Short mmCIF file of C-alpha atoms and ligand atoms in Angstrom, two decimals:
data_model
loop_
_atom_site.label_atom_id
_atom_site.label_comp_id
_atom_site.label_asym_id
_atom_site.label_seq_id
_atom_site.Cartn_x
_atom_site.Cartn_y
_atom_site.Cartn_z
CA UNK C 117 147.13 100.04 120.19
CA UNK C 118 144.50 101.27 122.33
CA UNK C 119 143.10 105.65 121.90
CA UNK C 120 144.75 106.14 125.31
CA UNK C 121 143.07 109.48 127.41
CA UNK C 122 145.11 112.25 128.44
CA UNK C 123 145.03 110.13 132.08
CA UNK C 124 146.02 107.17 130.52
CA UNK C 125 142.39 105.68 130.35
CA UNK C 126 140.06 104.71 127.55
CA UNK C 127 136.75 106.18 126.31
CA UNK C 128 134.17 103.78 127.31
CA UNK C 129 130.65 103.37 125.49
CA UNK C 130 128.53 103.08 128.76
CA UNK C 131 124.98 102.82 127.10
CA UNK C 132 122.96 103.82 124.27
CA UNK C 133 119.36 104.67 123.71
CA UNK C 134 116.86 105.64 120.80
CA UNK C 135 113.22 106.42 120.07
CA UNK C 136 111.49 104.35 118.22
CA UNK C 137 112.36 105.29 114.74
CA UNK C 138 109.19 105.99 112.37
CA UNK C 139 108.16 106.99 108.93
CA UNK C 140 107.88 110.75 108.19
CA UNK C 141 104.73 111.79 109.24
CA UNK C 142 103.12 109.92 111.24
CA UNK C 143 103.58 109.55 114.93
CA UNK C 144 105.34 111.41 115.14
CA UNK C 145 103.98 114.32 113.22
CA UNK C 146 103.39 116.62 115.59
CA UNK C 147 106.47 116.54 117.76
CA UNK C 148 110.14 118.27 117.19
CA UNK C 149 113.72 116.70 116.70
CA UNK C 150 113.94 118.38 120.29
CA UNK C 151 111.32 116.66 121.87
CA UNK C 152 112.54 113.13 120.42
CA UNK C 153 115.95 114.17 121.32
CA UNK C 154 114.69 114.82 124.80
CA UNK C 155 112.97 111.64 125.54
CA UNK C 156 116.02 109.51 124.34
CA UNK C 157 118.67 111.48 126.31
CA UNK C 158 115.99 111.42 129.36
CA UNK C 159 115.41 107.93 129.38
CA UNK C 160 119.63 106.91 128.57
CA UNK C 161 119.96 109.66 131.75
CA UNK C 162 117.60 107.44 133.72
CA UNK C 163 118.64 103.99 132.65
CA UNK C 164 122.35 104.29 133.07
CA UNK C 165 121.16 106.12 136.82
CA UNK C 166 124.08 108.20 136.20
CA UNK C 167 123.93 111.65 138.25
CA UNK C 168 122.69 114.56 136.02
CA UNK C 169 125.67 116.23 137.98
CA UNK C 170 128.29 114.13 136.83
CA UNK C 171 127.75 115.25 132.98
CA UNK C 172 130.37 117.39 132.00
CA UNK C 173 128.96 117.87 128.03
CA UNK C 174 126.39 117.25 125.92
CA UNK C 175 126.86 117.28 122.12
CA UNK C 176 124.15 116.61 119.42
CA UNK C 177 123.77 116.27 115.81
CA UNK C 178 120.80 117.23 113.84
CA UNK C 179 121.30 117.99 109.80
CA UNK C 180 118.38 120.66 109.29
CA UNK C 181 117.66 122.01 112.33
CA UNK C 182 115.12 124.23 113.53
CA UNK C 183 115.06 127.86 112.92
CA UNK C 184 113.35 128.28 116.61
CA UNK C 185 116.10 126.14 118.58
CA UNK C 186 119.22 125.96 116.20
CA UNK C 187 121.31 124.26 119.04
CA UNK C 188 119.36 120.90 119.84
CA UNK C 189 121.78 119.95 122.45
CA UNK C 190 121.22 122.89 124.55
CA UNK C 191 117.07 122.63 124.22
CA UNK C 192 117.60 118.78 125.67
CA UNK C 193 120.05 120.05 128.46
CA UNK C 194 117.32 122.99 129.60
CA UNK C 195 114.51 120.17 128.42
CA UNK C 196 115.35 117.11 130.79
CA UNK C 197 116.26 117.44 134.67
CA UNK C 198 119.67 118.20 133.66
CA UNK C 199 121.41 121.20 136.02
CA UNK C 200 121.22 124.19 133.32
CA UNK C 201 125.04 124.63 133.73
CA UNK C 202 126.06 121.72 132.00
CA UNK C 203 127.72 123.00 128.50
CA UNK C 204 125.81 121.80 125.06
CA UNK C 205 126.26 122.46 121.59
CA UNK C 206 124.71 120.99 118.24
CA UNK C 207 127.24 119.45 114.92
CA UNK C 208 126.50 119.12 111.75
CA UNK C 209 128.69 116.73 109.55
CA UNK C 210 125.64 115.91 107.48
CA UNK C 211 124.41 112.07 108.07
CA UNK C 212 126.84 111.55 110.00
CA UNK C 213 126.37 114.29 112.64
CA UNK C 214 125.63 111.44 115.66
CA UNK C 215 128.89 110.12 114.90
CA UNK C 216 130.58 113.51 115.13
CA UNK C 217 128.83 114.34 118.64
CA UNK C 218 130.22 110.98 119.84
CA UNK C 219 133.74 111.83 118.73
CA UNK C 220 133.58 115.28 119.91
CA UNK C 221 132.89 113.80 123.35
CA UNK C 222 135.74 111.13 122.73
CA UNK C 223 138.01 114.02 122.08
CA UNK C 224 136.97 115.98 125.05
CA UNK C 225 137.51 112.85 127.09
CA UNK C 226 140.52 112.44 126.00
CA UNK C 227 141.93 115.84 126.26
CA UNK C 228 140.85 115.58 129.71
CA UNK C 229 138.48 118.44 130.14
CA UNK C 230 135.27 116.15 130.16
CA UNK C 231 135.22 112.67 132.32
CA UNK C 232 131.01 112.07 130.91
CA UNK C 233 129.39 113.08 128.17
CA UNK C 234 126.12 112.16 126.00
CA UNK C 235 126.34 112.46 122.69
CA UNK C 236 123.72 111.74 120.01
CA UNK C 237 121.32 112.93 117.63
CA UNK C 238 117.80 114.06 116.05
CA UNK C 239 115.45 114.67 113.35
CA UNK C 240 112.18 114.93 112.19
CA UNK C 241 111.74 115.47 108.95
CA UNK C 242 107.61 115.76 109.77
CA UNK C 243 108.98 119.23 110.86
CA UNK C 244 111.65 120.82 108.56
CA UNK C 245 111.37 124.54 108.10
CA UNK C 246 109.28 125.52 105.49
CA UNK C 247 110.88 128.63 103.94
CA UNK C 248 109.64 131.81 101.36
CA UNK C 249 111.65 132.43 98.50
CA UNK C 250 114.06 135.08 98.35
CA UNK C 251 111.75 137.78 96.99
CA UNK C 252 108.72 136.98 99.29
CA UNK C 253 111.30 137.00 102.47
CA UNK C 254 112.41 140.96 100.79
CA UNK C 255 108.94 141.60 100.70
CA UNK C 256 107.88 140.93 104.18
CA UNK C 257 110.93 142.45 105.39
CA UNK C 258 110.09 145.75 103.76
CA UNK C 259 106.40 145.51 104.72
CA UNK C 260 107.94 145.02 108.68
CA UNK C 261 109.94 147.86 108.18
CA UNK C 262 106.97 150.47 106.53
CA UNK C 263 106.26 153.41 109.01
CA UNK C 264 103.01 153.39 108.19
CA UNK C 265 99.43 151.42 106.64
CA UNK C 266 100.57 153.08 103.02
CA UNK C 267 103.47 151.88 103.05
CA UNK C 268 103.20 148.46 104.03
CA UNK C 269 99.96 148.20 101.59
CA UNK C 270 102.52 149.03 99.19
CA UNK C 271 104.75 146.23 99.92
CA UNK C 272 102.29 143.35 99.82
CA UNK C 273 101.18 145.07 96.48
CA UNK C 274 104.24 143.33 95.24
CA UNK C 275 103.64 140.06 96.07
CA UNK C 276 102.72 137.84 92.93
CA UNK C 277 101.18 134.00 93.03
CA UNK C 278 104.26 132.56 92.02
CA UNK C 279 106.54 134.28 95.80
CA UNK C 280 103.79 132.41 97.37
CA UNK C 281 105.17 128.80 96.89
CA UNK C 282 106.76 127.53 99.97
CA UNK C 283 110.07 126.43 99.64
CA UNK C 284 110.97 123.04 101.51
CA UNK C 285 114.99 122.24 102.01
CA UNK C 286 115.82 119.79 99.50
CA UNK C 287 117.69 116.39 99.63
CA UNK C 288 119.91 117.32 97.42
CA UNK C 289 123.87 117.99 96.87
CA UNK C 290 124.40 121.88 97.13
CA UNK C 291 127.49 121.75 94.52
CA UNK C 292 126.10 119.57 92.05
CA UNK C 293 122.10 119.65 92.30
CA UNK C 294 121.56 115.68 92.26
CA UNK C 295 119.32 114.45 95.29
CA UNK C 296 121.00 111.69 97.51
CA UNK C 297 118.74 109.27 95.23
CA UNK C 298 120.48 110.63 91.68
CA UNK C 299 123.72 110.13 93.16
CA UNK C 300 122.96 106.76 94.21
CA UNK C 301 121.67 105.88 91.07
CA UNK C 302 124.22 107.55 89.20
CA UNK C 303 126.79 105.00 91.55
CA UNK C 304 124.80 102.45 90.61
CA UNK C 305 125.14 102.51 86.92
CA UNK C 306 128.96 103.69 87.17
CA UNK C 307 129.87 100.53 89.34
CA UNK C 308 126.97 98.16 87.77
CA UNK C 309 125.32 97.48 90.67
CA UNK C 310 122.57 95.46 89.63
CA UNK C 311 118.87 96.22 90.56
CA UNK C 312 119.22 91.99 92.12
CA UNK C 313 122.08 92.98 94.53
CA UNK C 314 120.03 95.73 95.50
CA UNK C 315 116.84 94.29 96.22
CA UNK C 316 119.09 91.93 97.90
CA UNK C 317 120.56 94.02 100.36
CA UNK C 318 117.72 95.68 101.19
CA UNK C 319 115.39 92.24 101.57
CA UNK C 320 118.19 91.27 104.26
CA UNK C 321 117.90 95.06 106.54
CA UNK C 322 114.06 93.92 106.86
CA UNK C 323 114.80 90.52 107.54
CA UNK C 324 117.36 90.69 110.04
CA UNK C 325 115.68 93.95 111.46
CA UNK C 326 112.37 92.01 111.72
CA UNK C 327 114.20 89.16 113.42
CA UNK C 328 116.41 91.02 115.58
CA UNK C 329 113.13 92.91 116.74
CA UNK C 330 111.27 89.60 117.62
CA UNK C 331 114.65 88.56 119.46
CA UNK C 332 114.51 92.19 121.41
CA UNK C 333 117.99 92.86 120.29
CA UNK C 334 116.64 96.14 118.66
CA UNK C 335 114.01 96.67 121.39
CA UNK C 336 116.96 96.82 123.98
CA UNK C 337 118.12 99.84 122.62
CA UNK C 338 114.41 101.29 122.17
CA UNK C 339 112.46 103.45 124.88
CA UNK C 340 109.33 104.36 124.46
CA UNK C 341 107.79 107.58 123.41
CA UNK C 342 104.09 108.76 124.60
CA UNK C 343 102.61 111.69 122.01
CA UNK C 344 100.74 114.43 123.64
CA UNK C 345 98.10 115.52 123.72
CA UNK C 346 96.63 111.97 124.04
CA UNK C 347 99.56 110.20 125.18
CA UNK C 348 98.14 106.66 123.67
CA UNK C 349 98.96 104.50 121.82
CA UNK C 350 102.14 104.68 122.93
CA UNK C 351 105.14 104.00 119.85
CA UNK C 352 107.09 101.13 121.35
CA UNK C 353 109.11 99.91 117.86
CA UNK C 354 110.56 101.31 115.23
CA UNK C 355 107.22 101.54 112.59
CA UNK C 356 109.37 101.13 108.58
CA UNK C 357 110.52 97.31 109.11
CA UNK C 358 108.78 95.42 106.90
CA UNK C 359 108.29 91.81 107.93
CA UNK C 360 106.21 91.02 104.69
CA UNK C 361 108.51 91.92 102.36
CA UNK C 362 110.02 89.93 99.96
CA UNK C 363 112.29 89.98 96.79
CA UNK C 364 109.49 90.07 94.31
CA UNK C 365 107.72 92.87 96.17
CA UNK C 366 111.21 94.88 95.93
CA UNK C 367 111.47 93.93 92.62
CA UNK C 368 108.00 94.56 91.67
CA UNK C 369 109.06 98.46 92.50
CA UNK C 370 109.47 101.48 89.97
CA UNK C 371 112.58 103.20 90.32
CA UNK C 372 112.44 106.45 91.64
CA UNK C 373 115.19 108.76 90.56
CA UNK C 374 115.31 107.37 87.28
CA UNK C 375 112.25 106.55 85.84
CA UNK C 376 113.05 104.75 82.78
CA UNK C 377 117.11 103.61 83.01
CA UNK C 378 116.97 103.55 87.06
CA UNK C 379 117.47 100.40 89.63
CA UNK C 380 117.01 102.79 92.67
CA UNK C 381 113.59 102.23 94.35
CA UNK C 382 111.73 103.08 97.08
CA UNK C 383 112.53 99.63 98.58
CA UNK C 384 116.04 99.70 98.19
CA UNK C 385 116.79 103.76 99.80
CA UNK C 386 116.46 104.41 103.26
CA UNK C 387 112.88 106.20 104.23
CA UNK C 388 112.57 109.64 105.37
CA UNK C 389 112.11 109.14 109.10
CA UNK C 390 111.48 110.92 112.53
CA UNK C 391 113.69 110.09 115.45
CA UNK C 392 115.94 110.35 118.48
CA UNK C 393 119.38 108.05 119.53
CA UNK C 394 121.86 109.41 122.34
CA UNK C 395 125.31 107.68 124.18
CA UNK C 396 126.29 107.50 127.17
CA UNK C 397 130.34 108.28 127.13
CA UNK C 398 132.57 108.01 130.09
CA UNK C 399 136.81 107.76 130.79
CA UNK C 400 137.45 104.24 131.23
CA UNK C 401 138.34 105.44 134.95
CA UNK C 402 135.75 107.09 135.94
CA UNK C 403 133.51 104.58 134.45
CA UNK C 404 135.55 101.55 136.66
CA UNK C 405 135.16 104.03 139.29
CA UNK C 406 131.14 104.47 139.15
CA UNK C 407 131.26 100.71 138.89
CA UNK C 408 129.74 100.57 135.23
CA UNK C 409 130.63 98.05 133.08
CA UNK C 410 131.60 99.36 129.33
CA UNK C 411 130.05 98.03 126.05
CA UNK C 412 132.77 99.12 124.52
CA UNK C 413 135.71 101.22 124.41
CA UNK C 414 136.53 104.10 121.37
CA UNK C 415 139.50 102.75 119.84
CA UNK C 416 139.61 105.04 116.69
CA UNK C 417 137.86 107.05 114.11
CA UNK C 418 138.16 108.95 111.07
CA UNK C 419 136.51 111.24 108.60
CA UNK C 420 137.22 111.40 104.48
CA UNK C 421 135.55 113.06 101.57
CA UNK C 422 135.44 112.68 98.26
CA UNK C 423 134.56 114.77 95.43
CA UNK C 424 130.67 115.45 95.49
CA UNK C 425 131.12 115.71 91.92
CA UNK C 426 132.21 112.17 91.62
CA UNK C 427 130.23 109.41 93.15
CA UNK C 428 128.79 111.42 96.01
CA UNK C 429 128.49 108.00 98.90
CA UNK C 430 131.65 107.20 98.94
CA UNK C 431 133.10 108.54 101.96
CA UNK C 432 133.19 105.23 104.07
CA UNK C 433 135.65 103.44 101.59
CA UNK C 434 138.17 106.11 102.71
CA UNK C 435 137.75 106.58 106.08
CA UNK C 436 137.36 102.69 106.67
CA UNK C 437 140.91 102.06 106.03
CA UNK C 438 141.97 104.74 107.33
CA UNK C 439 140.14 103.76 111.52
CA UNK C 440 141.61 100.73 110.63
CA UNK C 441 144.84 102.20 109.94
CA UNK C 442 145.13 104.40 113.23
CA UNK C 443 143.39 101.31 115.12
CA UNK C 444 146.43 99.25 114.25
CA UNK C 445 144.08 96.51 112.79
CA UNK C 446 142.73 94.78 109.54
CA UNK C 447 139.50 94.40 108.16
CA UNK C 448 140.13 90.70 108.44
CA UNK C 449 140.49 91.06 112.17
CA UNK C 450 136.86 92.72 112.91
CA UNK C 451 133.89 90.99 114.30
CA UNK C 452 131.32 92.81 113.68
CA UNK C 453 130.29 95.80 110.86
CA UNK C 454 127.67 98.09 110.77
CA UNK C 455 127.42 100.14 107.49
CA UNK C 456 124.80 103.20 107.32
CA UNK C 457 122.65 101.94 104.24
CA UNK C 458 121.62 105.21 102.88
CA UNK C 459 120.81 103.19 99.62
CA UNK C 460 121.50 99.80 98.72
CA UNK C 461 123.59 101.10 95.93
CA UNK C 462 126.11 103.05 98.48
CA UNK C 463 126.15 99.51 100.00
CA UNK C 464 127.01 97.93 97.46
CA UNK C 465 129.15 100.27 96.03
CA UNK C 466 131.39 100.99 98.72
CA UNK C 467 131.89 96.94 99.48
CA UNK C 468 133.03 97.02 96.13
CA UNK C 469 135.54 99.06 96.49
CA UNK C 470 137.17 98.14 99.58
CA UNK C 471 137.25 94.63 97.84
CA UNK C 472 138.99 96.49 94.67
CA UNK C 473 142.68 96.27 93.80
CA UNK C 474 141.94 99.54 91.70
CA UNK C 475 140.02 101.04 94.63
CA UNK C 476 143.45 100.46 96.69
CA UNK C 477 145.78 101.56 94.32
CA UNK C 478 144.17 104.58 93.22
CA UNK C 479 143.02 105.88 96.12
CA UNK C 480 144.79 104.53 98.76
CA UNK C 481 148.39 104.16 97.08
CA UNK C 482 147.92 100.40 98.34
CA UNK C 483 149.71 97.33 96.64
CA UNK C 484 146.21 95.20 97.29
CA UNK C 485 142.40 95.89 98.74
CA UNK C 486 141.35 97.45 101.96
CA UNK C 487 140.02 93.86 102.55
CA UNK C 488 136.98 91.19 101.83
CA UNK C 489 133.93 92.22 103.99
CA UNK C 490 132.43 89.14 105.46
CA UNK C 491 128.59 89.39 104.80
CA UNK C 492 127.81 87.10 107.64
CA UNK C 493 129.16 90.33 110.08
CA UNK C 494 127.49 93.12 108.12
CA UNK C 495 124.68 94.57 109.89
CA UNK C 496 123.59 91.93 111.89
CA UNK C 497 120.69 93.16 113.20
CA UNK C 498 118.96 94.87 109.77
CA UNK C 499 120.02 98.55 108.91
CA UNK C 500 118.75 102.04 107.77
CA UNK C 501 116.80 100.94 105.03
CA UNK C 502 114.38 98.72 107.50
CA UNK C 503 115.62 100.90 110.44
CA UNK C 504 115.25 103.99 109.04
CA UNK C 505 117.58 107.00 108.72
CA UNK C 506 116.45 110.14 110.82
CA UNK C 507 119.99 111.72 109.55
CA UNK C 508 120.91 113.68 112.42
CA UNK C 509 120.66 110.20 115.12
CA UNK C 510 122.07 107.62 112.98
CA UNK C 511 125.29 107.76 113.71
CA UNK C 512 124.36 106.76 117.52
CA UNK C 513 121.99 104.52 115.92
CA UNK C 514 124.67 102.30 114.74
CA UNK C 515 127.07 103.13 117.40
CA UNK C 516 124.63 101.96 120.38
CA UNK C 517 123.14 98.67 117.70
CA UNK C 518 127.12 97.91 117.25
CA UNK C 519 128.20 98.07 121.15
CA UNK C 520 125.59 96.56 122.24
CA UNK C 521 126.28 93.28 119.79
CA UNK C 522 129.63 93.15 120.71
CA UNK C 523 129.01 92.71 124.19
CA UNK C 524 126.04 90.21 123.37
CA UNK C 525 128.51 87.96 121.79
CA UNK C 526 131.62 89.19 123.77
CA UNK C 527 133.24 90.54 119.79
CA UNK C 528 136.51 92.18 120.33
CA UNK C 529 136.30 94.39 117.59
CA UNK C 530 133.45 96.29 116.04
CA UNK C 531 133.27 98.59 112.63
CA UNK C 532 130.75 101.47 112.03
CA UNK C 533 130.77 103.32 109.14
CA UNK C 534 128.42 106.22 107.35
CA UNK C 535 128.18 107.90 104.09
CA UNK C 536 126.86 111.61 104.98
CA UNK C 537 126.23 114.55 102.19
CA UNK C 538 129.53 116.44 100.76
CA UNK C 539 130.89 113.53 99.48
CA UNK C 540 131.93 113.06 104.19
CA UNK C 541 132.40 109.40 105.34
CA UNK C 542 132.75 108.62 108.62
CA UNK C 543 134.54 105.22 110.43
CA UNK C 544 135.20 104.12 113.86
CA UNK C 545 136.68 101.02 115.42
CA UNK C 546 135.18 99.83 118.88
CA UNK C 547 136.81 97.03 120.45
CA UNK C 548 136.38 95.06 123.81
C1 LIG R 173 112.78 106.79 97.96
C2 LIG R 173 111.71 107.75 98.48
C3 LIG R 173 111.54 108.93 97.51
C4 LIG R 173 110.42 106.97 98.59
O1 LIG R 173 109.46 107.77 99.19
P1 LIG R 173 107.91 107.35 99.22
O2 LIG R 173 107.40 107.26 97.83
O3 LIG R 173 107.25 108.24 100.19
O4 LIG R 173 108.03 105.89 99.83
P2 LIG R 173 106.88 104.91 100.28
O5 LIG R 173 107.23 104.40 101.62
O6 LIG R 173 105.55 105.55 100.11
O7 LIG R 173 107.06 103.72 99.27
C5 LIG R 173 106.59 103.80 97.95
C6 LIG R 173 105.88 102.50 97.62
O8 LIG R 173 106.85 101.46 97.71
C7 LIG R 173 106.35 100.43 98.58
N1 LIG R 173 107.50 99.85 99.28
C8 LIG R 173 108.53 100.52 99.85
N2 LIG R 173 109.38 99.64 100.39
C9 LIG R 173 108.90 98.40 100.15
C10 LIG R 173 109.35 97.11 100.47
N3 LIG R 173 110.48 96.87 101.15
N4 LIG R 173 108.58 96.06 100.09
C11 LIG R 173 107.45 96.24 99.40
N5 LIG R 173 106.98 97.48 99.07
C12 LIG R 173 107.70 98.54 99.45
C13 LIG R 173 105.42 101.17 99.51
O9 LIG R 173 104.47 100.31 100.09
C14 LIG R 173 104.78 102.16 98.60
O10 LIG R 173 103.76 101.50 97.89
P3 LIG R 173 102.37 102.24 97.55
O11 LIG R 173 102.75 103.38 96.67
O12 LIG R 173 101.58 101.17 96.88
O13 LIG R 173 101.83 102.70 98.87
C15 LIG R 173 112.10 108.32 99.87
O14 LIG R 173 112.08 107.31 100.84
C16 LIG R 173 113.47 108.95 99.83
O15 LIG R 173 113.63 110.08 99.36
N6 LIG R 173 114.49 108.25 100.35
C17 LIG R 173 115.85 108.70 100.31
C18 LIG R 173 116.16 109.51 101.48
C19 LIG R 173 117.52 110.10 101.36
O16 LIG R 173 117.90 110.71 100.37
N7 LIG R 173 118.31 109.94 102.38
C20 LIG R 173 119.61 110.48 102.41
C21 LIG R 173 120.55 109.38 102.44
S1 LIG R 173 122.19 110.00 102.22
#
């Protein structure tokens, strides 16, 4: 039960590519999500050696996007020696908006009207748009507007310290006010996820991350990224994996979004991080016919959401069974899963359920669970708590780690799932 195209093919995952992904910041302070999004796409373009010519779309996600260049996609398109005529526009389904760019491409594949596409993802949250509060921004617009010195005088006249704060776009959940980090504690102490489990999870992302870095599994899907003005050192790995870590450190950790009650930590949440990831998407046909050899091949996806006023992260444990449901498949018969860890408790929490009777019945209308998830095929090579999470390029973060794993040990089928603000999960089956 193969996603056939509208010609009968398949949509192939040719290649994938990322920056290095890094702490908030640092290096990469002083570039844009378009500049990181440029030297990934550039350096897929040049590894694959497929024709600039040949790409019929680009598609991008980025979650708070410049005010300068709203639509990423487009800057990378006009950015990299692509021909300016090649169509590009930017998504935003919250952390999950790399996931969405690669299934708008699947979807344009398979409708036909696009045989290659890239689709990926950026952020930098060393460069979010810093914004005036409502009254300073009526201010300055009536001071742009004065006809003369009076009357703009007059204007700033009414500015007071307090319009001066800047106002910086918050992590948080528009409809109910909680940050990512309150809702993850707050599905923490709803499911009793213990602080242990946690720590647990999270001690596993570095250590797998760490090892699959030494083994250049994750340094496969890196390029490298030189920072002008200097252009040295260059960043060659991702700089948040922490190969010293152990349980008592995490352990050792305050919580953070609950001081005194709270099992949510700084060790156990993904970091706020810079960085690029982009995928090279083809028809199965064309791809046989430019003699590349898939990864993978798209063989479904889907999108849920839950109630934001609920427990906000768990999006995945709904549209897991449901890719697995248009994929014809089980969770039993997957090789390999990689699960966004936005926080160890989301982790956690949404294993849980899949595992749960109740979950099934409940929410699925199912007489028993989604299915056991085998720890030994969970994020194989470390997640987005070592990784790091730069929200807009996850999604072909974990798309690129899964394909490429697959093919390393030939897996037939391959799971990615991510939790994404609005209460949005996103799932979709890969298989070989
Ligand atoms: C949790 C959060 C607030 C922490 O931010 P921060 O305080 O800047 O984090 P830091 O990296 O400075 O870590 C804090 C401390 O924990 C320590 N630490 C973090 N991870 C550690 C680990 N695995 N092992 C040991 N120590 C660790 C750091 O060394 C640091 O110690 P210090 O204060 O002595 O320097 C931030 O990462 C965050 O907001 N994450 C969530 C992002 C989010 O909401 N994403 C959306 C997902 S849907």
């Amino acid at each position: 039960m193969s996603t056939p195209t509208a010609n009968g093919t398949r949509v192939a995952i040719i290649a994938g590519c990322r920056t290095p992904f890094a702490k908030a910041s640092t290096v990469y302070r002083d570039l844009t999500a378009v500049d990181l999004a440029r030297v990934a796409v550039r350096e897929l373009v040049e590894r694959t050696e497929v024709e600039p010519a040949w790409i019929d779309t680009v598609v991008m996600g980025q979650v708070i996007p410049s005010v300068n260049a709203p639509n990423l996609a487009r800057e990378v398109v006009l950015g990299t020696a692509m021909p300016p005529g090649i169509p590009a526009h930017t998504v935003n389904r919250a952390c999950a908006s790399a996931n969405q760019a690669i299934a708008e491409v699947a979807e344009a594949i398979l409708l036909g009207h696009a045989q290659v596409g890239v689709a990926g993802g950026a952020e930098s949250l060393s460069d979010v748009p810093v914004l005036h509060s409502k009254r300073m921004t009526q201010i300055l617009m009536e001071a742009s507007r004065a006809r003369s010195l009076g009357d703009r005088l007059r204007a700033f006249a009414k500015v007071r310290p307090r319009d001066l704060a800047p106002q910086a776009p918050a992590i948080a959940e528009p409809s109910t006010g909680l940050t990512m980090g309150q809702s993850a504690e707050k599905m923490a102490k709803e499911n009793r996820i213990t602080r242990e489990e946690q720590d647990q999870i999270a001690y596993l992302s570095h250590r797998k991350a760490a090892a699959a870095t030494d083994e250049g599994r994750l340094a496969a899907e890196i390029c490298t990224v030189m920072v002008p003005p200097r252009y040295e050192p260059a960043v060659t790995q991702d700089n948040l994996i922490r190969r010293d870590t152990s349980l008592e450190a995490l352990a050792a950790l305050p919580p953070v979004f609950d001081k005194k009650y709270g099992t949510v930590t700084a060790g156990n949440s993904s970091p706020l991080t810079d960085g690029a990831a982009a995928v090279l998407l083809m028809s199965e046909a064309r791809a046989r016919a430019e003699g590349y050899e898939p990864l993978a091949f798209v063989k479904s996806w889907a999108v849920a959401a839950v109630d934001p006023g609920g427990q906000l992260l768990m999006g995945p444990a709904l549209a897991i069974p449901k890719a697995l449901q248009r994929a014809g498949v089980t969770l039993d018969d997957i090789d390999l899963i990689e699960m966004h860890e936005a926080f160890a408790a989301q982790v956690a929490s949404n294993i849980q359920a899949l595992e749960s009777e109740t979950w099934g019945r409940d929410k699925l209308g199912r007489s028993k669970p989604v299915g056991k998830v085998d720890r030994s095929k969970l994020n194989v090579n470390g997640g987005s708590i070592a990784i790091g999470h730069p929200f807009g390029a996850t999604g072909a973060r974990v798309t690129t780690t899964l394909a490429n794993e697959m093919k390393r040990r030939d897996a037939r089928l391959g799971l990615v799932s991510v939790c994404a603000q609005g209460g949005l999960g996103f799932a979709m089956v890969l298989e070989r």
